[in-house]
Coordinates of C-alpha atoms (C1' of nucleotides) in Angstrom, one line a residue:
Chain A
M1277 CA 0.0 0.0 0.0
F1278 CA 1.3 3.4 -1.0
G1279 CA 0.6 6.8 0.6
L1280 CA 1.1 10.0 -1.2
L1281 CA 1.4 13.2 0.8
D1282 CA 1.3 16.4 -1.1
C1283 CA 1.5 19.9 0.3
N1284 CA -1.3 22.2 -0.7
N1285 CA -0.3 25.2 -2.8
F1286 CA 3.2 24.6 -1.4
Y1287 CA 4.9 27.9 -2.2
V1288 CA 1.9 30.0 -1.3
S1289 CA 1.6 28.0 2.0
C1290 CA 5.3 28.6 2.8
E1291 CA 4.8 32.4 2.4
R1292 CA 1.7 32.3 4.6
V1293 CA 3.5 30.5 7.4
F1294 CA 5.6 33.6 8.0
Q1295 CA 3.0 36.2 6.9
P1296 CA -0.3 34.8 8.1
R1297 CA -2.1 38.1 7.2
Y1298 CA -2.4 36.5 3.7
E1299 CA -4.5 33.6 4.9
G1300 CA -7.9 33.7 3.3
R1301 CA -6.7 36.2 0.6
P1302 CA -5.8 35.4 -3.0
V1303 CA -2.0 34.9 -3.2
V1304 CA 0.3 33.8 -6.1
V1305 CA 4.0 33.0 -6.4
L1306 CA 5.8 33.8 -9.6
S1307 CA 8.6 31.8 -11.4
N1308 CA 12.1 33.1 -11.8
N1309 CA 12.4 36.4 -13.5
D1310 CA 8.8 37.1 -12.3
G1311 CA 7.7 35.4 -15.4
N1312 CA 4.8 33.0 -14.7
L1313 CA 2.4 32.0 -12.0
I1314 CA 3.7 28.8 -10.4
S1315 CA 1.7 28.6 -7.2
R1316 CA -1.8 29.9 -6.5
S1317 CA -3.9 29.9 -3.3
A1318 CA -7.4 28.5 -3.5
E1319 CA -8.8 32.1 -3.7
A1320 CA -6.5 32.8 -6.6
K1321 CA -7.6 29.7 -8.4
A1322 CA -11.2 30.7 -7.9
L1323 CA -10.4 34.0 -9.8
G1324 CA -9.7 31.9 -12.9
L1325 CA -5.9 32.3 -12.6
K1326 CA -4.2 29.3 -14.2
M1327 CA -0.9 27.5 -13.5
G1328 CA 1.8 28.9 -15.8
D1329 CA -0.1 32.1 -16.8
P1330 CA 2.5 34.7 -17.9
Y1331 CA 2.4 37.5 -15.2
F1332 CA 2.2 40.3 -17.7
Q1333 CA -1.0 38.8 -19.2
V1334 CA -2.8 38.6 -15.8
K1335 CA -1.3 41.7 -14.2
D1336 CA -4.5 43.7 -14.4
L1337 CA -6.7 40.9 -13.0
L1338 CA -4.3 40.5 -10.1
Q1339 CA -4.4 44.3 -9.3
Q1340 CA -8.2 44.4 -9.7
H1341 CA -8.7 41.6 -7.1
N1342 CA -5.9 42.8 -4.8
V1343 CA -4.0 39.6 -5.2
K1344 CA -0.8 39.4 -3.2
V1345 CA 2.1 38.6 -5.5
F1346 CA 5.4 37.0 -4.4
S1347 CA 8.6 36.4 -6.4
S1348 CA 9.8 32.9 -5.8
N1349 CA 12.1 32.3 -2.8
Y1350 CA 13.6 28.9 -3.2
A1351 CA 15.8 29.2 -0.2
L1352 CA 12.6 29.4 1.9
Y1353 CA 10.7 26.7 0.1
G1354 CA 13.7 24.3 0.1
D1355 CA 14.1 24.7 3.8
M1356 CA 10.4 24.3 4.6
S1357 CA 10.4 21.2 2.4
R1358 CA 13.3 19.7 4.4
R1359 CA 11.2 20.2 7.6
V1360 CA 8.2 18.5 6.1
M1361 CA 10.2 15.5 4.8
Y1362 CA 12.0 15.2 8.1
H1363 CA 8.8 14.8 10.0
L1364 CA 7.5 12.2 7.5
Q1365 CA 10.7 10.2 8.1
Q1366 CA 9.9 10.1 11.8
V1367 CA 6.4 8.7 11.3
A1368 CA 6.6 6.4 8.2
P1369 CA 8.5 3.2 7.7
A1370 CA 10.0 4.4 4.4
V1371 CA 9.7 7.7 2.5
E1372 CA 10.5 8.5 -1.1
I1373 CA 10.9 12.2 -1.6
Y1374 CA 9.2 12.7 -5.0
S1375 CA 9.5 16.4 -5.4
I1376 CA 9.9 19.6 -3.3
D1377 CA 6.3 19.2 -2.0
E1378 CA 5.4 15.5 -2.3
A1379 CA 6.5 12.2 -0.8
F1380 CA 5.4 8.6 -1.3
L1381 CA 5.1 6.6 1.9
D1382 CA 5.5 2.9 2.0
L1383 CA 2.6 1.7 4.1
A1384 CA 3.0 -2.1 3.6
G1385 CA 2.1 -3.8 6.8
M1386 CA 1.0 -0.6 8.5
E1387 CA -2.6 -1.7 8.5
T1388 CA -1.9 -4.5 10.9
Y1389 CA 0.5 -2.3 12.9
C1390 CA -1.6 0.7 13.5
G1391 CA -5.1 -0.7 12.8
N1392 CA -6.5 2.0 10.6
L1393 CA -4.6 3.6 7.7
D1394 CA -7.2 6.4 7.4
A1395 CA -6.7 7.5 11.0
Y1396 CA -3.0 7.1 10.6
A1397 CA -2.9 9.4 7.5
R1398 CA -5.0 12.0 9.4
K1399 CA -2.4 12.0 12.2
V1400 CA 0.5 12.4 9.7
R1401 CA -1.3 15.5 8.2
E1402 CA -1.8 17.0 11.6
G1403 CA 1.8 16.3 12.6
V1404 CA 3.1 18.1 9.5
K1405 CA 0.7 21.0 10.1
A1406 CA 1.7 21.4 13.7
R1407 CA 5.4 21.2 13.1
T1408 CA 5.7 23.3 9.9
G1409 CA 2.5 25.1 9.4
I1410 CA 2.0 23.5 6.0
P1411 CA -1.4 22.1 5.0
T1412 CA -1.3 18.8 3.1
C1413 CA -3.5 16.0 1.6
V1414 CA -2.9 12.3 1.6
G1415 CA -4.0 9.6 -0.8
I1416 CA -3.7 5.9 -0.1
A1417 CA -4.0 3.1 -2.6
P1418 CA -2.3 -0.1 -3.8
T1419 CA -0.4 1.6 -6.6
K1420 CA 1.5 4.9 -6.8
T1421 CA -0.7 6.0 -9.7
L1422 CA -3.9 5.3 -7.7
A1423 CA -2.4 7.0 -4.7
K1424 CA -1.8 10.1 -6.8
L1425 CA -5.4 9.9 -8.0
A1426 CA -6.7 9.5 -4.5
N1427 CA -4.7 12.5 -3.4
R1428 CA -6.1 14.6 -6.2
I1429 CA -9.7 13.8 -5.1
A1430 CA -8.8 14.5 -1.5
K1431 CA -7.6 17.9 -2.5
K1432 CA -10.7 18.7 -4.5
D1433 CA -13.3 17.4 -2.1
A1434 CA -13.1 19.3 1.1
G1435 CA -15.7 16.9 2.6
L1436 CA -13.0 14.2 2.8
G1437 CA -10.9 16.1 5.3
G1438 CA -7.7 15.9 3.4
V1439 CA -7.5 12.1 3.2
L1440 CA -8.8 9.4 0.8
Y1441 CA -8.0 5.8 1.3
L1442 CA -9.0 3.5 -1.7
N1443 CA -9.2 0.3 0.3
T1444 CA -11.9 -1.5 -1.7
P1445 CA -12.4 -2.3 -5.4
E1446 CA -15.7 -0.4 -5.2
R1447 CA -14.0 2.8 -3.9
R1448 CA -11.3 2.4 -6.5
A1449 CA -13.9 2.1 -9.3
W1450 CA -15.7 5.2 -7.9
A1451 CA -12.5 7.2 -7.7
L1452 CA -11.5 6.3 -11.3
R1453 CA -14.9 7.7 -12.5
Q1454 CA -14.3 11.0 -10.7
V1455 CA -11.1 12.0 -12.6
P1456 CA -10.8 13.2 -16.2
V1457 CA -8.2 11.3 -18.1
G1458 CA -6.1 14.3 -18.6
N1459 CA -5.5 14.6 -14.9
V1460 CA -4.2 11.1 -14.5
W1461 CA -0.5 11.0 -13.5
G1462 CA 1.4 10.3 -16.7
V1463 CA -1.2 11.7 -19.1
G1464 CA 0.0 15.0 -20.5
R1465 CA -1.4 17.3 -23.2
Q1466 CA -0.4 15.1 -26.2
Y1467 CA -1.8 11.9 -24.8
A1468 CA -4.9 13.6 -23.5
A1469 CA -5.7 14.8 -27.0
K1470 CA -5.1 11.3 -28.5
L1471 CA -7.3 9.7 -25.8
A1472 CA -10.1 12.2 -26.3
A1473 CA -10.1 11.3 -30.0
A1474 CA -10.3 7.7 -29.1
G1475 CA -13.3 8.3 -26.8
V1476 CA -11.3 7.7 -23.6
D1477 CA -12.6 10.4 -21.3
S1478 CA -12.1 9.3 -17.7
A1479 CA -9.5 7.5 -15.7
A1480 CA -12.0 4.6 -15.6
D1481 CA -12.1 4.5 -19.4
L1482 CA -8.3 4.4 -19.5
A1483 CA -8.2 1.6 -17.0
R1484 CA -10.2 -0.5 -19.5
V1485 CA -8.1 -0.1 -22.7
S1486 CA -6.1 -3.1 -23.8
E1487 CA -2.4 -3.3 -23.1
A1488 CA -1.6 -3.5 -26.8
W1489 CA -3.5 -0.2 -27.4
A1490 CA -1.7 1.5 -24.5
R1491 CA 1.6 0.3 -25.8
K1492 CA 0.9 1.6 -29.3
H1493 CA -0.5 5.0 -28.4
L1494 CA 0.9 6.0 -25.0
G1495 CA 4.7 5.7 -25.4
G1496 CA 5.3 2.0 -25.4
V1497 CA 6.1 0.3 -22.1
V1498 CA 5.2 3.5 -20.2
G1499 CA 1.6 3.4 -21.3
A1500 CA 1.3 -0.3 -20.6
R1501 CA 2.4 0.3 -17.0
L1502 CA 0.2 3.3 -16.6
V1503 CA -2.9 1.2 -17.4
Q1504 CA -1.9 -1.7 -15.1
E1505 CA -1.3 0.7 -12.3
L1506 CA -4.8 2.2 -12.7
Q1507 CA -6.1 -1.4 -12.5
G1508 CA -4.5 -1.8 -9.2
R1509 CA -1.5 -3.8 -10.3
P1510 CA 1.7 -2.1 -9.0
C1511 CA 4.5 -1.6 -11.6
A1512 CA 6.6 0.7 -9.6
G1513 CA 8.0 0.3 -6.1
L1514 CA 9.1 2.8 -3.5
H1515 CA 12.6 4.2 -3.8
P1516 CA 13.4 5.3 -0.3
S1517 CA 15.3 8.6 -0.1
E1518 CA 18.5 7.9 1.9
D1519 CA 19.2 10.3 4.7
G1520 CA 16.3 12.5 3.8
T1521 CA 17.7 14.1 0.7
L1522 CA 17.2 13.5 -3.0
S1523 CA 20.0 12.0 -4.9
R1524 CA 19.7 12.8 -8.6
Q1525 CA 20.9 11.2 -11.8
S1526 CA 21.4 14.5 -13.5
I1527 CA 22.0 18.0 -12.2
S1528 CA 21.2 21.2 -14.1
C1529 CA 21.2 24.9 -13.8
S1530 CA 19.7 27.3 -16.3
R1531 CA 18.2 30.8 -16.3
T1532 CA 16.4 33.1 -18.7
F1533 CA 18.3 36.3 -18.8
G1534 CA 16.7 39.6 -17.7
K1535 CA 17.6 41.0 -21.1
P1536 CA 19.0 39.5 -24.4
L1537 CA 22.8 39.2 -24.5
T1538 CA 24.9 39.5 -27.6
A1539 CA 28.4 39.5 -26.2
F1540 CA 30.2 36.2 -26.0
D1541 CA 31.9 37.1 -22.7
D1542 CA 28.5 37.9 -21.1
V1543 CA 27.0 34.6 -22.1
L1544 CA 30.1 32.7 -21.1
A1545 CA 30.0 34.4 -17.7
A1546 CA 26.4 33.3 -17.3
V1547 CA 27.3 29.7 -18.3
A1548 CA 30.2 29.8 -15.8
A1549 CA 27.9 31.0 -13.1
F1550 CA 25.4 28.3 -13.8
L1551 CA 28.1 25.6 -14.1
S1552 CA 29.5 26.8 -10.7
R1553 CA 26.1 26.3 -9.1
A1554 CA 25.6 22.9 -10.8
A1555 CA 29.0 21.7 -9.7
E1556 CA 28.3 22.8 -6.2
K1557 CA 25.1 20.7 -6.1
L1558 CA 27.1 17.8 -7.6
R1559 CA 29.6 18.0 -4.8
A1560 CA 26.9 18.4 -2.1
Q1561 CA 25.5 15.1 -3.4
G1562 CA 28.9 13.5 -3.1
D1563 CA 29.2 12.7 -6.8
M1564 CA 31.3 13.4 -9.8
A1565 CA 30.1 13.7 -13.4
H1566 CA 31.5 12.6 -16.7
V1567 CA 29.0 14.0 -19.2
L1568 CA 28.5 17.8 -19.7
T1569 CA 25.9 19.5 -21.8
V1570 CA 25.7 23.2 -22.4
Y1571 CA 22.9 25.0 -24.3
I1572 CA 22.1 28.5 -25.3
S1573 CA 18.7 29.7 -26.5
K1574 CA 17.2 32.5 -28.4
N1575 CA 13.9 34.2 -27.5
R1576 CA 11.3 31.7 -28.6
F1577 CA 8.5 34.2 -28.3
A1578 CA 9.9 36.9 -30.5
P1579 CA 8.0 36.8 -33.8
Q1580 CA 11.0 37.5 -36.0
V1581 CA 13.1 34.7 -34.4
L1582 CA 12.9 31.4 -36.2
P1583 CA 13.5 27.9 -34.8
P1584 CA 15.6 26.1 -33.7
F1585 CA 15.4 28.3 -30.6
S1586 CA 18.0 26.3 -28.8
R1587 CA 21.2 24.6 -29.6
S1588 CA 22.9 22.2 -27.3
A1589 CA 26.2 20.4 -27.2
T1590 CA 27.1 17.4 -25.1
L1591 CA 30.5 16.1 -24.3
T1592 CA 31.7 12.9 -22.6
L1593 CA 34.7 14.1 -20.7
P1594 CA 37.9 12.6 -22.1
I1595 CA 39.4 12.7 -18.6
G1596 CA 36.6 10.7 -17.0
S1597 CA 34.7 12.0 -14.0
T1598 CA 35.3 15.2 -12.1
A1599 CA 33.5 17.5 -9.7
D1600 CA 36.0 20.3 -10.2
T1601 CA 34.3 23.5 -11.3
T1602 CA 37.4 24.8 -13.1
V1603 CA 38.0 21.6 -15.0
L1604 CA 34.3 21.4 -16.1
L1605 CA 34.5 25.1 -17.0
G1606 CA 37.4 24.4 -19.4
Y1607 CA 35.1 22.1 -21.4
A1608 CA 32.1 24.3 -21.1
R1609 CA 34.0 27.1 -22.7
L1610 CA 34.8 24.9 -25.7
L1611 CA 31.1 23.9 -26.0
V1612 CA 29.9 27.5 -25.8
G1613 CA 32.4 28.3 -28.6
R1614 CA 31.0 25.5 -30.7
L1615 CA 27.4 26.7 -30.2
W1616 CA 28.0 30.5 -30.6
E1617 CA 26.6 32.3 -33.6
K1618 CA 27.9 35.7 -34.0
G1619 CA 25.3 38.5 -34.1
T1620 CA 22.7 36.4 -32.3
A1621 CA 20.8 37.7 -29.3
Y1622 CA 20.6 35.0 -26.6
Q1623 CA 17.9 34.9 -24.0
K1624 CA 18.7 31.9 -21.9
A1625 CA 21.5 29.4 -21.2
G1626 CA 21.9 26.3 -19.1
V1627 CA 24.2 23.5 -18.2
V1628 CA 23.5 19.8 -17.4
L1629 CA 25.8 17.3 -15.6
D1630 CA 25.1 13.7 -16.4
G1631 CA 26.8 10.3 -15.8
L1632 CA 26.9 10.9 -12.1
E1633 CA 28.8 8.5 -9.9
P1634 CA 30.5 8.6 -6.5
P1635 CA 34.3 9.2 -6.6
G1636 CA 36.4 6.1 -7.4
T1637 CA 33.9 4.2 -9.4
G1638 CA 34.5 5.1 -13.0
Q1639 CA 37.5 7.3 -13.1
Q1640 CA 39.6 7.4 -16.2
L1641 CA 43.3 7.7 -15.2
D1642 CA 45.8 9.5 -17.3
L1643 CA 48.0 6.7 -18.6
F1644 CA 51.2 8.6 -18.2
A1645 CA 50.4 10.1 -14.9
A1646 CA 49.3 6.7 -13.6
A1647 CA 52.4 4.9 -14.8
P1648 CA 55.3 7.3 -14.3
A1649 CA 57.8 4.6 -15.0
L1650 CA 56.7 4.7 -18.7
A1651 CA 58.7 7.2 -20.7
K1652 CA 56.6 9.9 -22.1
P1653 CA 57.1 10.6 -25.8
V1654 CA 56.8 14.3 -25.2
E1655 CA 57.1 16.0 -21.8
Q1656 CA 53.8 17.6 -20.9
P1657 CA 52.3 19.1 -17.8
A1658 CA 50.2 16.7 -15.6
L1659 CA 46.6 16.9 -16.5
V1660 CA 44.7 18.3 -13.5
T1661 CA 41.3 16.6 -13.2
Q1662 CA 40.5 17.1 -9.6
R1663 CA 41.3 19.5 -6.8
P1664 CA 39.0 18.2 -4.1
G1665 CA 40.7 20.3 -1.4
L1666 CA 40.3 23.5 -3.4
M1667 CA 36.6 22.7 -4.1
A1668 CA 35.9 21.8 -0.5
S1669 CA 37.4 25.1 0.6
L1670 CA 35.3 27.0 -2.0
D1671 CA 32.1 25.3 -0.8
A1672 CA 32.9 25.8 2.8
L1673 CA 33.5 29.6 2.3
N1674 CA 30.4 30.0 0.3
Q1675 CA 28.3 28.1 2.8
R1676 CA 29.6 30.1 5.7
F1677 CA 29.6 33.6 4.1
G1678 CA 26.9 33.2 1.6
R1679 CA 26.6 31.9 -1.9
G1680 CA 28.9 33.6 -4.4
T1681 CA 31.4 34.9 -1.8
V1682 CA 34.2 33.1 -3.7
R1683 CA 33.6 32.7 -7.4
I1684 CA 35.4 31.5 -10.6
A1685 CA 36.6 34.7 -12.3
T1686 CA 35.0 33.7 -15.6
A1687 CA 31.6 33.9 -13.8
V1688 CA 32.3 37.5 -12.7
P1689 CA 30.9 39.8 -15.3
A1690 CA 33.3 42.3 -16.9
P1691 CA 33.3 45.8 -15.3
G1692 CA 31.3 48.5 -17.0
H1693 CA 27.9 47.1 -16.2
S1694 CA 25.6 49.6 -14.5
A1695 CA 25.3 49.6 -10.8
T1696 CA 22.0 50.0 -9.0
T1697 CA 21.4 52.9 -6.7
S1698 CA 22.7 50.9 -3.8
G1699 CA 26.0 50.4 -5.6
H1700 CA 25.3 46.7 -6.1
H1701 CA 26.4 45.3 -9.5
P1702 CA 23.9 42.8 -10.8
P1703 CA 25.3 40.5 -13.5
P1704 CA 24.1 41.3 -17.0
W1705 CA 22.0 38.1 -17.1
A1706 CA 20.2 38.9 -13.8
G1707 CA 16.4 38.6 -14.0
K1708 CA 13.7 40.3 -12.0
A1709 CA 12.5 39.4 -8.6
Q1710 CA 10.6 42.4 -7.4
W1711 CA 8.6 40.9 -4.6
R1712 CA 10.8 38.4 -2.9
S1713 CA 10.1 37.6 0.7
P1714 CA 12.9 37.4 3.3
C1715 CA 14.7 34.1 3.8
F1716 CA 13.2 33.7 7.2
T1717 CA 14.7 30.4 8.0
T1718 CA 18.1 30.4 6.2
R1719 CA 19.6 33.9 6.6
L1720 CA 20.4 35.4 9.9
E1721 CA 19.8 39.0 8.7
D1722 CA 16.3 37.9 7.6
L1723 CA 15.3 36.5 11.0
M1724 CA 12.0 38.0 12.1
V1725 CA 12.3 40.9 14.6
V1726 CA 9.8 41.0 17.4
N1727 CA 9.3 42.9 20.6
Y1728 CA 10.7 41.7 23.9
S1729 CA 7.8 39.8 25.4
V1730 CA 6.8 38.2 22.2
G1731 CA 10.5 37.6 21.7
V1732 CA 10.8 35.5 24.8
I1733 CA 7.9 33.3 23.6
M1734 CA 9.4 33.1 20.1
A1735 CA 12.8 32.1 21.5
V1736 CA 11.1 29.2 23.3
V1737 CA 9.3 28.2 20.2
L1738 CA 12.5 28.5 18.1
C1739 CA 14.4 26.3 20.5
H1740 CA 11.6 23.8 20.3
C1741 CA 11.8 23.9 16.5
I1742 CA 15.6 23.5 16.5
Y1743 CA 15.2 20.5 18.8
L1744 CA 12.6 19.0 16.6
V1745 CA 14.3 19.6 13.3
P1746 CA 18.1 19.4 13.5
R1747 CA 19.9 21.0 10.5
Q1748 CA 21.7 18.6 8.3
Chain B
dT970 C1' 8.6 45.9 -22.4
dC971 C1' 7.2 41.4 -20.0
dT972 C1' 6.4 34.1 -21.3
dG973 C1' 10.4 29.4 -15.4
dG974 C1' 13.5 25.8 -13.8
dG975 C1' 14.8 21.2 -12.6
dG976 C1' 13.9 16.7 -13.1
dT977 C1' 12.6 11.4 -15.1
dC978 C1' 12.2 7.7 -18.5
dC979 C1' 12.0 6.1 -23.1
dT980 C1' 13.0 5.7 -28.2
dA981 C1' 15.6 5.9 -32.2
dG982 C1' 19.4 6.3 -35.3
dG983 C1' 24.3 6.2 -36.3
dA984 C1' 29.0 4.7 -35.3
dC985 C1' 31.5 1.1 -34.0
dC986 C1' 32.6 -3.6 -32.3
dC987 C1' 33.0 -8.7 -32.7
Chain C
dT1481 C1' 19.5 -11.1 -57.8
dC1482 C1' 20.8 -12.0 -53.2
dT1483 C1' 24.7 -8.4 -48.8
dG1484 C1' 24.2 -11.0 -40.9
dG1485 C1' 23.2 -10.7 -36.2
dG1486 C1' 23.8 -9.0 -31.8
dG1487 C1' 25.6 -5.8 -28.9
dT1488 C1' 27.3 -1.1 -26.8
dC1489 C1' 27.8 3.7 -26.6
dC1490 C1' 26.7 8.3 -27.9
dT1491 C1' 23.5 11.9 -29.1
dA1492 C1' 19.3 14.0 -29.7
dG1493 C1' 14.6 14.5 -28.9
dG1494 C1' 9.9 13.6 -27.2
dA1495 C1' 6.7 13.0 -23.5
dC1496 C1' 5.8 13.4 -19.0
dC1497 C1' 6.2 15.2 -14.0
dC1498 C1' 6.3 19.1 -10.1

DNA sequence: TCTGGGGTCCTAGGACCC
DNA sequence: TCTGGGGTCCTAGGACCC
C-alpha cells in the first residue's frame, strides 16, 4: 500500500506561514524572473488564474482583485520542504521524496501495525501542520498511480478532510470515475488529445483499454504500465530517499536572462555561473560527473526569431569523472564556442551534468600520470582533473559567508555594467525578482524581529523547533 | 517591455565492435 | 538477384512530472 502526501499550494503556503495576514486572501507566487504563475492559493484559483499564466498577461486581473504577489524564494521553500520531509521520516517506515512538496510513503504492513490507515494518515497530516504550518492532503492506494489519483480527489473534495483511502475495489472504481483522463499521473497534453479522439474520457475509461493499445499509443512500455497501475497492479515500487535528501541522476542549472545578450563574454560568464552552481550541487550530493551539456537559447516568443530556438552540445569528458568547477568550465568554454553564432541575441543558457557517480567508481586515469615509469614521448604538464581540497574550501567559504562569496573569475561579469542605486552590481543576465520575501529560516539577517515579550515566547518556540528539526 | 526551472524515462538512429 | 546478427555507446529529442 502506498501513501502520497502532497503539500497544498506549497509555495503560497510557505509564504503564509511567515505572513499569516495573507491567509484567506488570494495569493500567487511567480517563477524566476517574475515570469509566470507557479503557485496559487485556492482564492487565486477561484479567480480563474491558471498554472503557468504569464504574469504580464494577468497583471490587471491581479491588481483588480488585490492579489498578493510574491517572487519565488527557493531558499525558503527548500528549507520548509526539508522540515516536512524530516517529519515524514519520523512517522513512516519508508519515504520516497518525490518532489519539493510531495512524498510517497511505504505503508506495507502498516494496516496491521496501526489498525486503521485512514486514521494514521490524518495523524500524519496533523503532525506536518503542527510542526511546519504547511497544510497537506494524503491519498492511499495499492499503486502509486492510484495514490496520486486519491490525493487529487482528497484535494478537490473538502468533505473528505484531506485524506482518501482507496481500500476496496468499489472505492477504486468510484475514484476512477471522478477523474478526467487528462488529470491522470502520466497523461499530459499530447496523450490527453489522443485519448479524447479515441473516446477515452475518464481514468475509468483508461483503466479499460487493452495493453496493446496503450503500448501503441501512449509511449510503449510507459503506457502499458500506466494502465496496469490504474487497474491496481503495481508496476513501480518505492525508492526510499536515503538520509532524507534527494540524490539525482542529473543536475542542471539554467536561467532566462533579464535582457537579451549579444556579447560572447557575457553569455560565457552566465554559463560559468550556472556551471558553478551545478557543480556545487554535484559535490553536495557527493558525486562526480563525466557528461557535460551546455545549451544557449534565443527568445522563442519573438515573432522574428525562427526555430531552432535552442542549440545544445554534449561532451563525454575525455578525462573521466570530475567534480571540479574549473575543469568542467574548461570544457564548457569549448562547448559555448562551438554553439556560438555571432550576431545572435541569446535569452537563456543552461548546463546539465550527467553520468553521475561517486568518486572512485568510473575514473579514467591518465595513462602517463598513472604509470610514471613509462617514458613519455613528449614532456607535458600533468593533467589536472581534480582539486578536491580547493573545491571543499570553496564550498565551505560559500556556505559560511553566503553563496557567491568566492567565485570563478570567468563567472564574474566584466566591469562596466551599470550599478544599481545601492551600488550593487547585478550580473548582465540577472532577472527580475521584485517581490521576494525574506529568507526567514536560512539567513540570519532575515530573521524576524519581534518585541521583547513576544521575543521570549518566540525564542522558546524556536528552541523547540531546532530541537525537533536538526539541521543537516 | 514582460512568457520558469529542474527533473525522469523512453526511443531511435548512427557509429562502432565482434 | 541476393549483402548477418547482436551488442554497446553516444547523441538528440519527445513526452511526462512538479
